[in-house]
Amino acid sequence: MTTLQELSPSARRIADAAQVLVQQVGYNGFSFEHISKLVGMRKASIHHHFASKVDLGVTVAQRYTHQFNDALRHILTSVKLAPQRLQAYADLFETTFLNDHHLCVCGMLGAESNSLDAAVNQEVRHFFQLNLAWITDVIEEGLASGSLKSPHSALVLAETLLSLLEGAMLVGRSMSAPLGPRRIGDVFLSSLIV
């Protein structure tokens, strides 16, 4: 399989189209035929870049995780206090959601995990592990500095925040409501701020 750094411009266009489709209709809701129409390539050309849908799914999940990790690093270097870092984290979900009610790529893939190949599921788990570790570290820092207060462990709070944000996207889309992750993040943070 091609590494992320080795993706050709055509492969990136294919992966971009697949990401949008995952966010709109889920992994099981599209085929190479759909991608062919979106990018204007024959299916054989798509198979030249991605031998199987599993290869494409792995690449989409890896790219999304890599891009999300870059955003997390940016938050750490540009935002100093834990409460504001957590708000910036919630804003990542809000930005995705405001794009025509798109959902988190790995949230969508996670919802379909029972029908996905193990290689795709492994990448989805990696995304969630990375996020939980990051949120846990930020919350631990906030609890230690006194900028956050809770009787719960940082890990429990991290799991709660991640679940709330993913769920807010899903419920917001299902109800065609602008109830998005930002508001849910605000409510969660208000319970932790001293």
CSV table of C-alpha atoms in Angstrom, one decimal:
chain,number,residue,atom,x,y,z
A,1,MET,CA,0.0,0.0,0.0
A,2,THR,CA,1.1,3.6,-0.7
A,3,THR,CA,2.1,5.7,2.2
A,4,LEU,CA,0.5,9.1,2.8
A,5,GLN,CA,3.6,10.9,1.7
A,6,GLU,CA,3.6,8.9,-1.6
A,7,LEU,CA,0.1,9.7,-2.7
A,8,SER,CA,0.0,11.2,-6.2
A,9,PRO,CA,-2.2,14.1,-7.0
A,10,SER,CA,-4.8,11.7,-8.5
A,11,ALA,CA,-4.7,9.5,-5.4
A,12,ARG,CA,-5.3,12.5,-3.2
A,13,ARG,CA,-8.3,13.5,-5.3
A,14,ILE,CA,-9.7,10.0,-4.9
A,15,ALA,CA,-9.1,10.0,-1.2
A,16,ASP,CA,-10.6,13.5,-0.9
A,17,ALA,CA,-13.8,12.2,-2.7
A,18,ALA,CA,-13.9,9.1,-0.5
A,19,GLN,CA,-13.6,11.2,2.6
A,20,VAL,CA,-16.6,13.4,1.6
A,21,LEU,CA,-18.6,10.3,0.8
A,22,VAL,CA,-17.7,8.6,4.2
A,23,GLN,CA,-18.8,11.8,5.9
A,24,GLN,CA,-22.1,12.0,3.9
A,25,VAL,CA,-23.2,8.4,3.4
A,26,GLY,CA,-20.8,6.2,5.3
A,27,TYR,CA,-18.2,3.7,4.1
A,28,ASN,CA,-20.9,1.2,3.0
A,29,GLY,CA,-22.9,3.8,1.2
A,30,PHE,CA,-20.5,4.3,-1.7
A,31,SER,CA,-18.5,2.4,-4.3
A,32,PHE,CA,-15.7,3.1,-6.7
A,33,GLU,CA,-18.4,3.9,-9.2
A,34,HIS,CA,-19.5,6.9,-7.0
A,35,ILE,CA,-15.9,8.0,-6.8
A,36,SER,CA,-15.4,7.6,-10.5
A,37,LYS,CA,-18.3,10.0,-11.1
A,38,LEU,CA,-17.0,12.5,-8.6
A,39,VAL,CA,-13.4,12.7,-9.8
A,40,GLY,CA,-14.0,12.0,-13.5
A,41,MET,CA,-11.8,8.9,-13.6
A,42,ARG,CA,-12.5,5.4,-14.8
A,43,LYS,CA,-12.9,2.7,-12.1
A,44,ALA,CA,-9.8,1.0,-13.5
A,45,SER,CA,-7.8,4.2,-12.9
A,46,ILE,CA,-9.0,4.3,-9.3
A,47,HIS,CA,-8.0,0.7,-8.8
A,48,HIS,CA,-4.5,1.6,-10.1
A,49,HIS,CA,-4.2,3.9,-7.1
A,50,PHE,CA,-6.1,1.8,-4.6
A,51,ALA,CA,-6.3,-1.9,-5.3
A,52,SER,CA,-9.4,-2.3,-3.0
A,53,LYS,CA,-11.9,-0.3,-1.1
A,54,VAL,CA,-10.1,-1.5,2.1
A,55,ASP,CA,-6.9,0.2,0.9
A,56,LEU,CA,-8.8,3.3,0.2
A,57,GLY,CA,-10.6,3.2,3.6
A,58,VAL,CA,-7.3,2.7,5.4
A,59,THR,CA,-5.8,5.7,3.6
A,60,VAL,CA,-8.8,7.9,4.3
A,61,ALA,CA,-8.7,7.1,8.0
A,62,GLN,CA,-4.9,7.5,8.2
A,63,ARG,CA,-5.1,10.9,6.4
A,64,TYR,CA,-7.9,12.1,8.7
A,65,THR,CA,-6.1,11.0,11.8
A,66,HIS,CA,-2.9,12.7,10.6
A,67,GLN,CA,-4.7,16.0,9.8
A,68,PHE,CA,-6.5,15.9,13.2
A,69,ASN,CA,-3.2,15.2,15.0
A,70,ASP,CA,-1.7,18.3,13.2
A,71,ALA,CA,-4.7,20.3,14.5
A,72,LEU,CA,-4.2,19.0,18.1
A,73,ARG,CA,-0.5,19.9,18.0
A,74,HIS,CA,-1.5,23.4,16.8
A,75,ILE,CA,-3.8,23.8,19.7
A,76,LEU,CA,-1.1,22.8,22.1
A,77,THR,CA,1.3,25.4,20.7
A,78,SER,CA,-1.2,28.3,20.3
A,79,VAL,CA,-3.6,27.9,23.2
A,80,LYS,CA,-2.1,28.0,26.8
A,81,LEU,CA,-4.9,27.0,29.3
A,82,ALA,CA,-6.7,23.7,29.5
A,83,PRO,CA,-10.2,25.1,29.3
A,84,GLN,CA,-9.5,27.0,26.2
A,85,ARG,CA,-7.6,24.0,24.7
A,86,LEU,CA,-10.7,21.9,25.3
A,87,GLN,CA,-12.9,24.5,23.7
A,88,ALA,CA,-10.6,24.7,20.7
A,89,TYR,CA,-10.9,20.9,20.5
A,90,ALA,CA,-14.7,21.1,20.4
A,91,ASP,CA,-14.3,23.7,17.7
A,92,LEU,CA,-12.6,21.1,15.5
A,93,PHE,CA,-15.8,19.1,15.5
A,94,GLU,CA,-18.0,22.2,15.1
A,95,THR,CA,-16.0,23.2,12.0
A,96,THR,CA,-16.6,19.7,10.4
A,97,PHE,CA,-20.3,19.8,11.4
A,98,LEU,CA,-20.9,23.3,9.9
A,99,ASN,CA,-19.7,21.9,6.6
A,100,ASP,CA,-23.2,20.7,5.5
A,101,HIS,CA,-23.6,18.6,8.6
A,102,HIS,CA,-20.6,16.4,7.8
A,103,LEU,CA,-19.7,14.0,10.5
A,104,CYS,CA,-16.3,13.0,11.8
A,105,VAL,CA,-14.7,10.5,9.4
A,106,CYS,CA,-13.7,8.1,12.1
A,107,GLY,CA,-17.0,8.5,13.9
A,108,MET,CA,-18.8,7.4,10.8
A,109,LEU,CA,-16.4,4.5,10.2
A,110,GLY,CA,-16.7,3.6,13.9
A,111,ALA,CA,-20.5,3.4,13.5
A,112,GLU,CA,-19.9,0.8,10.8
A,113,SER,CA,-17.2,-1.1,12.5
A,114,ASN,CA,-19.0,-4.4,12.6
A,115,SER,CA,-19.0,-4.5,8.8
A,116,LEU,CA,-15.5,-3.1,8.1
A,117,ASP,CA,-12.3,-4.9,7.4
A,118,ALA,CA,-9.9,-5.2,10.4
A,119,ALA,CA,-7.3,-2.9,8.8
A,120,VAL,CA,-9.8,-0.1,8.6
A,121,ASN,CA,-11.0,-0.7,12.1
A,122,GLN,CA,-7.4,-0.6,13.3
A,123,GLU,CA,-7.0,2.9,11.9
A,124,VAL,CA,-10.3,4.0,13.5
A,125,ARG,CA,-9.2,2.7,16.9
A,126,HIS,CA,-5.9,4.6,16.4
A,127,PHE,CA,-7.8,7.9,15.8
A,128,PHE,CA,-9.9,7.4,19.0
A,129,GLN,CA,-6.8,6.3,21.1
A,130,LEU,CA,-4.9,9.4,19.9
A,131,ASN,CA,-7.8,11.7,20.8
A,132,LEU,CA,-8.4,10.1,24.2
A,133,ALA,CA,-4.7,10.4,25.1
A,134,TRP,CA,-4.7,14.1,24.0
A,135,ILE,CA,-7.8,15.0,25.9
A,136,THR,CA,-6.7,13.1,29.0
A,137,ASP,CA,-3.4,14.9,29.0
A,138,VAL,CA,-5.1,18.3,28.7
A,139,ILE,CA,-7.6,17.5,31.4
A,140,GLU,CA,-4.9,16.2,33.7
A,141,GLU,CA,-3.0,19.5,33.2
A,142,GLY,CA,-6.1,21.5,33.9
A,143,LEU,CA,-6.9,19.5,37.1
A,144,ALA,CA,-3.3,19.8,38.3
A,145,SER,CA,-3.2,23.6,37.6
A,146,GLY,CA,-6.6,24.2,39.2
A,147,SER,CA,-8.1,25.6,36.0
A,148,LEU,CA,-10.5,22.5,35.9
A,149,LYS,CA,-12.2,20.8,38.8
A,150,SER,CA,-14.0,17.5,38.8
A,151,PRO,CA,-14.4,14.4,41.1
A,152,HIS,CA,-13.9,12.2,38.0
A,153,SER,CA,-10.7,11.0,36.5
A,154,ALA,CA,-9.2,12.7,33.5
A,155,LEU,CA,-9.7,9.5,31.4
A,156,VAL,CA,-13.4,9.3,32.3
A,157,LEU,CA,-13.8,13.0,31.4
A,158,ALA,CA,-11.9,12.5,28.2
A,159,GLU,CA,-14.2,9.6,27.2
A,160,THR,CA,-17.2,11.7,28.1
A,161,LEU,CA,-16.1,14.7,26.0
A,162,LEU,CA,-15.2,12.6,23.0
A,163,SER,CA,-18.5,10.7,23.2
A,164,LEU,CA,-20.5,14.0,23.6
A,165,LEU,CA,-18.9,15.6,20.6
A,166,GLU,CA,-19.3,12.6,18.3
A,167,GLY,CA,-22.9,12.2,19.5
A,168,ALA,CA,-23.7,15.9,19.1
A,169,MET,CA,-22.8,15.6,15.4
A,170,LEU,CA,-25.0,12.6,14.9
A,171,VAL,CA,-28.0,13.9,16.8
A,172,GLY,CA,-27.6,17.4,15.1
A,173,ARG,CA,-27.6,15.8,11.7
A,174,SER,CA,-30.5,13.5,12.5
A,175,MET,CA,-32.6,16.3,13.8
A,176,SER,CA,-31.5,18.8,11.0
A,177,ALA,CA,-30.7,21.0,13.9
A,178,PRO,CA,-27.9,23.5,14.5
A,179,LEU,CA,-27.3,22.0,17.9
A,180,GLY,CA,-23.7,21.1,17.0
A,181,PRO,CA,-20.7,20.2,19.0
A,182,ARG,CA,-19.8,23.7,20.1
A,183,ARG,CA,-22.8,24.1,22.3
A,184,ILE,CA,-22.3,20.6,23.8
A,185,GLY,CA,-18.6,21.4,24.4
A,186,ASP,CA,-19.7,24.6,26.2
A,187,VAL,CA,-22.0,22.7,28.5
A,188,PHE,CA,-19.4,20.1,29.3
A,189,LEU,CA,-16.7,22.7,30.0
A,190,SER,CA,-19.1,24.8,32.2
A,191,SER,CA,-19.3,21.8,34.6
A,192,LEU,CA,-15.4,21.7,34.9
A,193,ILE,CA,-14.4,25.3,35.1
A,194,VAL,CA,-13.7,26.5,38.6
